[in-house]
CSV table of C-alpha atoms in Angstrom, one decimal:
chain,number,residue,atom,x,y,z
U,44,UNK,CA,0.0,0.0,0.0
U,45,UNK,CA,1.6,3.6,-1.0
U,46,UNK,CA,1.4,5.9,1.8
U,47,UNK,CA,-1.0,8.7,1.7
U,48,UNK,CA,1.6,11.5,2.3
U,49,UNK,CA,4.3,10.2,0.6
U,50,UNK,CA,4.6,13.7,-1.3
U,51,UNK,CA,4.1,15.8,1.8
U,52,UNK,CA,4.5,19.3,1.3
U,53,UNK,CA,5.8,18.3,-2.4
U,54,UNK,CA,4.1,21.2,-4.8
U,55,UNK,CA,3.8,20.1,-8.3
U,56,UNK,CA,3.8,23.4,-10.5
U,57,UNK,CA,1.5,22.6,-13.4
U,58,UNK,CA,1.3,24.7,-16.3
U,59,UNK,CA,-0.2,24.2,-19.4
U,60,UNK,CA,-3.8,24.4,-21.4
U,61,UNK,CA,-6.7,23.1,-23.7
U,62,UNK,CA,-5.3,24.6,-27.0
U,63,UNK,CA,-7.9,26.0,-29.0
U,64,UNK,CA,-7.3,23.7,-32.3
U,65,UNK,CA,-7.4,20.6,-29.8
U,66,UNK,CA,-10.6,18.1,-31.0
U,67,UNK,CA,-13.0,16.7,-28.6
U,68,UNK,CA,-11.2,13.6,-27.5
U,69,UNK,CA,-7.7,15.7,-27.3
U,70,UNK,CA,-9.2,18.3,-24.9
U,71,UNK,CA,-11.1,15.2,-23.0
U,72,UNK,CA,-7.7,13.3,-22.6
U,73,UNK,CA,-5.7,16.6,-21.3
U,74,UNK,CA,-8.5,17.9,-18.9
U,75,UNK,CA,-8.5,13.9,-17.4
U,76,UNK,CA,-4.9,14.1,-17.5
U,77,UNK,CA,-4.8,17.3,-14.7
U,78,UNK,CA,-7.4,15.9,-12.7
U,79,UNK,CA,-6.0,12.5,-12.2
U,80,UNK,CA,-3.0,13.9,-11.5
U,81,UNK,CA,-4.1,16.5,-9.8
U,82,UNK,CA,-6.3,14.0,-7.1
U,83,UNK,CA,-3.0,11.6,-6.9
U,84,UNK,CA,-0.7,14.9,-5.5
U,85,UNK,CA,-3.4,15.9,-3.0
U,86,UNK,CA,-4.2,11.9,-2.1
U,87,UNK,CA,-0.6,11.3,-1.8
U,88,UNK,CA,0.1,14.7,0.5
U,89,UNK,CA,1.3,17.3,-2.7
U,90,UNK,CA,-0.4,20.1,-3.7
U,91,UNK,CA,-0.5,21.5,-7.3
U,92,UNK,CA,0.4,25.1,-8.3
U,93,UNK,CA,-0.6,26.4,-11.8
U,94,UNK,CA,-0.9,29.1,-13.5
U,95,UNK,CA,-4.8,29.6,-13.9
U,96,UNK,CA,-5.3,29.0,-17.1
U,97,UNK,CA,-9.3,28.9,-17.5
U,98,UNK,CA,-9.5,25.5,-19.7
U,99,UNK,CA,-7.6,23.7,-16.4
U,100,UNK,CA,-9.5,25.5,-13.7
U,101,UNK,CA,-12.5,22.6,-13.8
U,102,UNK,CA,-10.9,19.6,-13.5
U,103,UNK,CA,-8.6,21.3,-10.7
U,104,UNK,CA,-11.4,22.0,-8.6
U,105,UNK,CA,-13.2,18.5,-9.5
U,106,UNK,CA,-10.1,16.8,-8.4
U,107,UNK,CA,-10.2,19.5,-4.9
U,108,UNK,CA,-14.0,19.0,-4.2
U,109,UNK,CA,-13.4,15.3,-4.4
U,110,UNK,CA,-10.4,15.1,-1.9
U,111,UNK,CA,-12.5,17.2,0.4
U,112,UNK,CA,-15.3,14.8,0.5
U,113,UNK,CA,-13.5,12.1,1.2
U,114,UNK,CA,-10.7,13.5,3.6
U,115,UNK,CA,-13.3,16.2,5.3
């Protein structure tokens, strides 16, 4: 079993977007991308820094909201 804060206080600085030109399944794999990696830093004791790019700010908050309800 991997320990839940084996990236304590690690912050991942994420920066990046949903290009404009990207097609459906592109722009479906990217925003999946941040939020499962976004929900492993915060199960695994990280954080994630980024940049605010609107496109990523969803799936950030999904992956957030979801580590809130089941941490509390």
């Amino acid at each position: 079993m991997i320990s839940t804060n084996l990236i304590s206080g690690v912050r991942l600085w994420l920066s990046g977007s949903v290009p404009k030109e990207a097609g459906a399944d592109e722009a479906t794999r990217l925003l999946l991308f941040t939020k499962n990696l976004s929900a492993a830093a915060f199960r695994l004791g990280g954080s994630i820094i980024h940049g605010c790019h609107p496109s990523l700010i969803r799936p950030l908050l999904e992956a957030a909201e979801d580590y809130r309800k089941v941490t509390g």
